[in-house]
Amino acid sequence: MTLDDSYLQKFGFIKRETLGSINIDPLQTGGLLTEAARQTLTEWGDGYSVCDFCGGILDQIKKPPIHDFVHKALPEFLGCDEARVTNGARESKFAVMHSMGKSGDWIVLDGLAHYSSYVAAERAGLNIKVVPHTGSPDYYLDPEGYGTAIEEVTKESGKPPVLALVTYPDGSYGNVPDAGKIASVCHGYDVPLLLNGAYCVGRMPVSAKEIGADFIVGSGHKSMAASGPVGVLGVSEEYAPIVFRKSVHNKVKEIELLGCTARGATVMTLMASFPEVVKRVRNWDQEIENARWFSAKLEDLGFIQRGQKPHSHDLMFFEAPGFYEISQKVKNGRYFLYKELKSRNIHGIKSGLTKFFKLSTFGVGREKLGVVANSFEEILKKYENV
Ligand SMILES: Cc1ncc(COP(=O)(O)O)c(C=O)c1O
């Protein structure tokens, strides 16, 4: 028997190596749990814990107050008419794509769209038309490109796309596109717009209504201080009956949500962090200042920040010629940077990257950002004469 006790031991309690590090990983900075969420995690960690008093649908549960969270707090926070909790941003996107289109229809995506937008569209059987960006160094997305893409789809397929999507901001450069303009271009062709706010909802102020987006998607584990996987989905009144249509077999269950979504610790941590998330969003100007301050410090060291400048998001992409040069000379090659940062308790730049990497300054604060910038400088100096 291979699954003997000594083998099974390795799956028991596992300590996390990076816990307590200065974290600049874009995937992780917005998902660090608040104290309330940390306590909630053990309190509500048992399987179907939230279903003690369930009448049949997750979003209608009153004890704990999931109903109020989903039907009152979330729509207001997202600036939409109807909201739901999902198992992640990708699940939210898939629910919209699958309900808005049928196999063989077209969708328009921005050139910086995340892979999960592609796979969601593929799973829904949709064809994809991409709105190009301008490439290096700005990766600018021209809102008028949506008009061109919509016209091309209409010409080639005989009908307009069923949906357009904009990534706000994108996960590579942290560029915040002019989503309001994109919404009005799309609406000029009667094409609804989905705002992928995986890096925005829970970090920065956003309102689907103010932007004019018909759908808004967020990621709880990425930007709302929740344990994953969990996401949010906001929909306008017009499209809510389509996306949230119910099963003919089980009259209370919504088809796209497969009846119920985040039914345990994930939704509870999302709710537990929500009061602080609402507050931290109000602090966004300070977060932008911190990002710009950090970027300027790195540029003083010879790094080059790619993407929008001045930058308007904590996610930033850097070119680091100094680190790259070192990687070409030292024994550990391209892993030297990861090791140097690890020894300084800094986590978040992918192991093996030196020439280009992205990072996030969200919630890190000036003091720790200063430590990171100083560490970069120290590392450059350390290898100056190698
Ligand atoms: C821009 C963007 N959208 C969506 C996602 C997916 O989010 P989730 O894990 O909630 O599905 C990511 C994850 O990296 C992302 O970077």
Coordinates of C-alpha atoms and ligand atoms in Angstrom, one line a residue:
M1 CA 0.0 0.0 0.0
T2 CA 1.6 3.3 -1.1
L3 CA -0.7 5.5 1.0
D4 CA 0.8 4.4 4.3
D5 CA 1.0 6.6 7.4
S6 CA 4.5 7.8 6.8
Y7 CA 3.6 8.9 3.2
L8 CA 0.4 10.6 4.4
Q9 CA 2.2 12.6 7.0
K10 CA 3.4 15.0 4.3
F11 CA -0.2 16.2 3.7
G12 CA -0.8 17.2 7.3
F13 CA -0.3 20.6 8.7
I14 CA 2.2 22.5 6.5
K15 CA 4.0 25.7 7.5
R16 CA 4.0 28.4 4.8
E17 CA 7.5 29.5 3.9
T18 CA 6.6 33.0 2.9
L19 CA 4.3 33.9 5.7
G20 CA 5.4 37.2 7.3
S21 CA 7.5 38.3 4.3
I22 CA 7.3 41.7 2.8
N23 CA 4.9 40.7 0.0
I24 CA 5.0 42.5 -3.3
D25 CA 3.4 39.8 -5.4
P26 CA 0.6 41.3 -7.5
L27 CA -1.5 38.2 -7.1
Q28 CA -1.3 38.4 -3.3
T29 CA -1.1 42.0 -2.0
G30 CA -4.8 42.6 -2.2
G31 CA -5.8 39.2 -0.9
L32 CA -4.0 39.3 2.5
L33 CA -6.6 38.6 5.1
T34 CA -7.8 41.1 7.6
E35 CA -7.7 40.1 11.3
A36 CA -11.5 39.6 11.2
A37 CA -11.2 37.3 8.2
R38 CA -8.4 35.3 9.8
Q39 CA -10.6 34.6 12.8
T40 CA -13.6 33.9 10.5
L41 CA -11.6 31.3 8.6
T42 CA -11.4 29.0 11.6
E43 CA -14.9 29.8 12.9
W44 CA -16.5 29.0 9.5
G45 CA -13.9 26.5 8.1
D46 CA -16.2 23.5 8.3
G47 CA -17.5 22.3 4.9
Y48 CA -21.0 23.7 4.4
S49 CA -20.8 25.8 7.5
V50 CA -22.9 28.7 6.1
C51 CA -25.9 26.3 5.5
D52 CA -27.0 25.9 9.2
F53 CA -30.1 28.0 8.5
C54 CA -30.3 27.8 4.7
G55 CA -33.7 27.9 3.0
G56 CA -32.4 26.6 -0.3
I57 CA -30.3 29.4 -1.9
L58 CA -27.0 30.7 -0.7
D59 CA -27.7 34.4 -1.4
Q60 CA -30.9 34.3 0.5
I61 CA -29.3 33.1 3.8
K62 CA -30.1 35.6 6.6
K63 CA -28.0 34.0 9.3
P64 CA -25.1 34.7 8.7
P65 CA -26.2 37.8 6.8
I66 CA -25.3 36.7 3.3
H67 CA -28.6 38.1 2.0
D68 CA -27.8 41.6 3.1
F69 CA -24.3 41.4 1.8
V70 CA -25.2 40.1 -1.6
H71 CA -28.4 42.1 -2.2
K72 CA -27.7 45.4 -0.4
A73 CA -24.0 46.0 0.3
L74 CA -22.5 44.5 -2.9
P75 CA -24.7 46.3 -5.4
E76 CA -24.0 49.6 -3.8
F77 CA -20.3 48.9 -3.6
L78 CA -20.1 47.8 -7.2
G79 CA -22.5 50.4 -8.6
C80 CA -24.8 47.9 -10.2
D81 CA -28.4 46.7 -9.9
E82 CA -27.9 43.0 -9.0
A83 CA -25.0 41.2 -7.5
R84 CA -23.9 37.7 -6.7
V85 CA -20.9 36.0 -5.0
T86 CA -19.1 33.5 -7.3
N87 CA -16.1 31.2 -7.0
G88 CA -13.8 33.7 -8.7
A89 CA -13.5 36.4 -11.4
R90 CA -13.2 33.8 -14.1
E91 CA -16.4 32.1 -12.9
S92 CA -18.2 35.5 -13.0
K93 CA -16.9 36.1 -16.5
F94 CA -17.9 32.6 -17.7
A95 CA -21.4 33.1 -16.3
V96 CA -21.9 36.3 -18.3
M97 CA -20.3 35.0 -21.5
H98 CA -22.3 31.7 -21.3
S99 CA -25.6 33.4 -20.7
M100 CA -25.1 36.3 -23.2
G101 CA -23.9 34.2 -26.2
K102 CA -24.3 30.8 -27.7
S103 CA -21.7 28.6 -29.3
G104 CA -20.3 30.3 -32.4
D105 CA -21.0 33.9 -31.4
W106 CA -18.3 36.5 -31.0
I107 CA -16.8 38.4 -28.1
V108 CA -14.4 41.3 -28.2
L109 CA -11.5 41.3 -25.7
D110 CA -8.8 43.9 -25.1
G111 CA -5.3 43.0 -26.2
L112 CA -4.2 42.9 -22.5
A113 CA -7.0 40.5 -21.4
H114 CA -6.1 37.9 -18.9
Y115 CA -5.9 34.2 -19.9
S116 CA -9.0 33.5 -17.8
S117 CA -11.0 35.7 -20.1
Y118 CA -9.9 33.7 -23.0
V119 CA -10.6 30.3 -21.5
A120 CA -14.0 31.5 -20.2
A121 CA -14.9 32.6 -23.7
E122 CA -13.6 29.3 -25.2
R123 CA -15.6 27.3 -22.6
A124 CA -18.7 29.2 -23.7
G125 CA -17.9 28.4 -27.3
L126 CA -17.4 32.0 -28.3
N127 CA -15.0 33.3 -31.0
I128 CA -12.6 36.0 -29.9
K129 CA -11.7 39.3 -31.6
V130 CA -8.9 41.2 -29.9
V131 CA -8.6 45.0 -29.7
P132 CA -4.9 45.6 -30.2
H133 CA -2.8 47.8 -27.9
T134 CA 0.1 49.9 -29.0
G135 CA 2.8 47.7 -27.6
S136 CA 5.9 48.8 -25.8
P137 CA 6.5 51.0 -23.9
D138 CA 2.9 52.2 -23.1
Y139 CA 0.7 49.3 -24.1
Y140 CA -2.1 51.9 -24.7
L141 CA -5.6 50.7 -25.5
D142 CA -7.4 53.1 -27.8
P143 CA -11.2 53.0 -27.0
E144 CA -11.9 53.5 -30.7
G145 CA -10.3 50.1 -31.3
Y146 CA -13.5 48.6 -29.9
G147 CA -15.6 50.2 -32.6
T148 CA -13.2 48.8 -35.3
A149 CA -13.3 45.3 -33.7
I150 CA -17.1 45.4 -33.5
E151 CA -17.4 46.5 -37.1
E152 CA -15.0 43.7 -38.2
V153 CA -16.9 41.0 -36.3
T154 CA -20.2 42.3 -37.8
K155 CA -18.7 42.3 -41.3
E156 CA -17.1 38.9 -41.0
S157 CA -19.8 37.0 -39.2
G158 CA -23.0 38.9 -40.2
K159 CA -23.8 40.0 -36.7
P160 CA -22.3 42.0 -33.9
P161 CA -20.4 40.5 -31.0
V162 CA -22.6 39.5 -28.0
L163 CA -20.3 41.1 -25.6
A164 CA -17.1 43.2 -25.2
L165 CA -14.7 43.0 -22.3
V166 CA -12.2 45.4 -20.9
T167 CA -9.6 44.5 -18.3
Y168 CA -9.5 47.3 -15.8
P169 CA -6.6 47.4 -15.1
D170 CA -4.7 44.7 -16.9
G171 CA -2.7 42.2 -15.0
S172 CA 0.6 42.7 -16.8
Y173 CA 1.2 46.5 -16.8
G174 CA -1.5 47.8 -14.4
N175 CA -2.8 50.1 -17.1
V176 CA -6.2 51.7 -16.3
P177 CA -7.9 52.1 -19.7
D178 CA -10.6 54.7 -20.4
A179 CA -13.4 52.3 -19.6
G180 CA -16.1 55.1 -19.8
K181 CA -15.1 55.9 -23.3
I182 CA -15.0 52.2 -24.2
A183 CA -18.5 51.7 -22.8
S184 CA -19.9 54.5 -24.9
V185 CA -18.2 53.2 -28.0
C186 CA -19.6 49.7 -27.4
H187 CA -23.1 51.0 -26.6
G188 CA -23.0 53.0 -29.9
Y189 CA -23.2 49.5 -31.5
D190 CA -25.6 48.1 -28.8
V191 CA -22.9 45.8 -27.6
P192 CA -22.8 45.4 -23.7
L193 CA -19.6 45.8 -21.9
L194 CA -18.1 43.6 -19.1
L195 CA -15.6 45.3 -16.9
N196 CA -13.0 42.8 -15.5
G197 CA -12.1 44.5 -12.3
A198 CA -10.1 41.6 -10.8
Y199 CA -7.4 44.2 -9.9
C200 CA -9.7 47.0 -9.1
V201 CA -12.8 45.9 -7.1
G202 CA -11.6 46.1 -3.5
R203 CA -8.5 48.2 -4.2
M204 CA -9.8 51.3 -5.9
P205 CA -13.1 53.1 -6.2
V206 CA -15.2 51.8 -9.1
S207 CA -18.8 52.0 -10.1
A208 CA -20.2 50.0 -13.0
K209 CA -22.9 52.6 -13.4
E210 CA -20.6 55.6 -13.5
I211 CA -18.4 53.9 -16.1
G212 CA -21.4 52.6 -18.0
A213 CA -20.5 49.0 -17.8
D214 CA -23.3 46.4 -18.0
F215 CA -21.3 43.8 -16.0
I216 CA -18.6 44.1 -13.4
V217 CA -16.4 41.3 -12.1
G218 CA -14.2 41.2 -9.1
S219 CA -11.9 38.7 -7.4
G220 CA -12.2 38.2 -3.7
H221 CA -8.9 36.4 -3.2
K222 CA -7.0 38.9 -5.4
S223 CA -8.4 42.3 -4.3
M224 CA -10.9 41.9 -1.5
A225 CA -8.9 40.4 1.4
A226 CA -10.6 37.0 1.2
S227 CA -9.6 33.4 1.1
G228 CA -9.9 32.0 -2.4
P229 CA -11.5 31.0 -4.5
V230 CA -14.2 33.7 -4.4
G231 CA -15.4 36.4 -6.7
V232 CA -18.2 38.9 -7.2
L233 CA -20.4 39.7 -10.1
G234 CA -22.5 42.8 -10.7
V235 CA -25.1 43.0 -13.4
S236 CA -27.4 45.8 -14.7
E237 CA -31.2 45.5 -14.4
E238 CA -31.4 44.9 -18.1
Y239 CA -29.3 41.8 -18.2
A240 CA -30.0 40.3 -14.7
P241 CA -32.9 38.2 -15.9
I242 CA -30.6 36.6 -18.5
V243 CA -27.6 35.9 -16.3
F244 CA -29.5 35.0 -13.2
R245 CA -32.2 32.9 -14.9
K246 CA -33.5 30.0 -12.9
S247 CA -33.7 26.3 -13.5
V248 CA -36.9 24.8 -14.6
H249 CA -36.2 21.8 -12.5
N250 CA -35.3 23.5 -9.3
K251 CA -37.2 26.8 -9.3
V252 CA -35.0 28.6 -6.9
K253 CA -31.6 27.7 -8.3
E254 CA -29.8 29.9 -10.8
I255 CA -28.3 28.0 -13.7
E256 CA -25.2 29.9 -14.3
L257 CA -24.2 29.7 -10.6
L258 CA -24.9 26.0 -10.6
G259 CA -27.4 26.6 -7.9
C260 CA -25.0 27.9 -5.2
T261 CA -21.5 29.2 -5.4
A262 CA -19.1 30.0 -2.5
R263 CA -20.8 28.0 0.3
G264 CA -18.4 28.2 3.2
A265 CA -15.2 29.8 4.5
T266 CA -14.6 31.8 1.3
V267 CA -17.8 33.8 1.3
M268 CA -17.4 34.3 5.1
T269 CA -13.9 35.7 4.8
L270 CA -15.1 38.0 1.9
M271 CA -17.8 39.4 4.2
A272 CA -15.5 39.6 7.2
S273 CA -13.0 41.8 5.4
F274 CA -15.7 43.9 3.6
P275 CA -15.9 46.7 6.2
E276 CA -12.1 47.2 5.9
V277 CA -12.2 46.8 2.2
V278 CA -14.8 49.6 1.9
K279 CA -12.5 51.8 4.0
R280 CA -9.3 51.0 2.2
V281 CA -10.8 51.9 -1.2
R282 CA -11.1 55.4 0.1
N283 CA -7.4 55.5 0.6
W284 CA -6.7 54.8 -3.1
D285 CA -5.1 58.2 -3.7
Q286 CA -2.4 57.4 -1.1
E287 CA -1.9 54.0 -2.8
I288 CA -1.3 55.7 -6.1
E289 CA 1.2 58.1 -4.5
N290 CA 3.0 55.2 -2.9
A291 CA 3.2 53.4 -6.3
R292 CA 4.6 56.5 -8.0
W293 CA 7.0 57.2 -5.2
F294 CA 8.3 53.6 -5.4
S295 CA 8.5 53.7 -9.2
A296 CA 10.5 56.9 -9.1
K297 CA 12.9 55.4 -6.7
L298 CA 13.4 52.4 -8.9
E299 CA 13.9 54.5 -12.0
D300 CA 16.6 56.4 -10.1
L301 CA 18.4 53.0 -9.8
G302 CA 18.2 52.6 -13.6
F303 CA 15.0 50.5 -13.8
I304 CA 12.4 51.4 -16.5
Q305 CA 8.8 51.3 -15.7
R306 CA 6.7 50.1 -18.6
G307 CA 3.0 50.9 -19.1
Q308 CA 1.1 54.1 -18.3
K309 CA 3.2 57.0 -16.9
P310 CA 2.5 58.6 -14.5
H311 CA 1.1 55.3 -13.3
S312 CA -2.3 55.0 -11.7
H313 CA -2.2 51.6 -10.2
D314 CA -0.2 49.6 -7.7
L315 CA 0.6 46.9 -10.2
M316 CA 3.7 47.9 -12.1
F317 CA 5.9 46.3 -14.7
F318 CA 9.7 47.0 -14.7
E319 CA 12.6 46.4 -16.9
A320 CA 15.7 45.9 -14.8
P321 CA 18.8 46.0 -17.0
G322 CA 21.1 46.1 -13.9
F323 CA 19.7 42.8 -12.6
Y324 CA 19.8 41.2 -16.0
E325 CA 23.5 42.1 -16.4
I326 CA 24.3 40.5 -13.1
S327 CA 22.3 37.3 -14.0
Q328 CA 24.5 36.9 -17.0
K329 CA 27.7 37.0 -14.9
V330 CA 26.9 35.2 -11.6
K331 CA 27.0 31.6 -10.7
N332 CA 23.3 31.1 -9.8
G333 CA 22.4 32.9 -13.1
R334 CA 18.9 34.1 -13.2
Y335 CA 18.0 32.8 -9.7
F336 CA 20.3 35.1 -7.9
L337 CA 17.7 37.8 -7.5
Y338 CA 15.1 35.5 -6.0
K339 CA 17.7 34.2 -3.5
E340 CA 18.9 37.7 -2.6
L341 CA 15.3 38.9 -2.0
K342 CA 14.4 35.7 -0.1
S343 CA 17.4 36.3 2.3
R344 CA 16.0 39.8 2.9
N345 CA 12.5 38.4 3.6
I346 CA 11.0 39.9 0.4
H347 CA 8.6 37.8 -1.5
G348 CA 6.8 38.3 -4.8
I349 CA 9.1 38.6 -7.8
K350 CA 8.9 35.3 -9.6
S351 CA 11.9 33.0 -9.2
G352 CA 14.1 33.1 -12.3
L353 CA 13.0 36.6 -13.5
T354 CA 15.6 39.4 -13.6
K355 CA 15.2 41.3 -16.8
F356 CA 11.4 42.0 -16.6
F357 CA 9.1 41.5 -13.7
K358 CA 5.9 42.9 -12.2
L359 CA 5.2 43.8 -8.7
S360 CA 2.6 45.4 -6.5
T361 CA 2.9 48.1 -3.9
F362 CA -0.7 47.7 -2.7
G363 CA -1.0 48.0 1.1
V364 CA 2.7 47.6 1.6
G365 CA 3.2 51.2 2.9
R366 CA 6.1 53.6 2.5
E367 CA 8.3 52.0 5.2
K368 CA 8.4 48.5 3.7
L369 CA 8.5 49.9 0.2
G370 CA 11.6 51.8 1.2
V371 CA 13.1 48.5 2.5
V372 CA 12.4 46.9 -0.9
A373 CA 13.9 49.8 -2.9
N374 CA 17.0 49.9 -0.6
S375 CA 17.4 46.1 -1.0
F376 CA 17.3 46.5 -4.8
E377 CA 20.0 49.2 -4.5
E378 CA 22.1 47.0 -2.1
I379 CA 21.9 44.0 -4.5
L380 CA 23.0 46.1 -7.5
K381 CA 25.9 47.4 -5.4
K382 CA 26.9 44.0 -4.1
Y383 CA 27.4 42.7 -7.6
E384 CA 28.8 45.9 -9.1
N385 CA 32.3 44.4 -9.7
V386 CA 31.5 40.8 -10.4
Ligands
LIG1 C1 -6.7 40.6 -14.8 C2 -7.1 39.3 -14.2 N1 -8.4 38.9 -14.3 C3 -8.9 37.8 -13.8 C4 -8.1 37.0 -13.0 C5 -8.6 35.7 -12.5 O1 -9.1 35.9 -11.2 P1 -9.7 34.7 -10.4 O2 -8.6 33.9 -9.8 O3 -10.6 35.3 -9.4 O4 -10.6 33.9 -11.4 C6 -6.7 37.3 -12.9 C7 -5.9 36.4 -12.1 O5 -4.6 36.5 -12.1 C8 -6.3 38.5 -13.5 O6 -5.0 38.9 -13.4

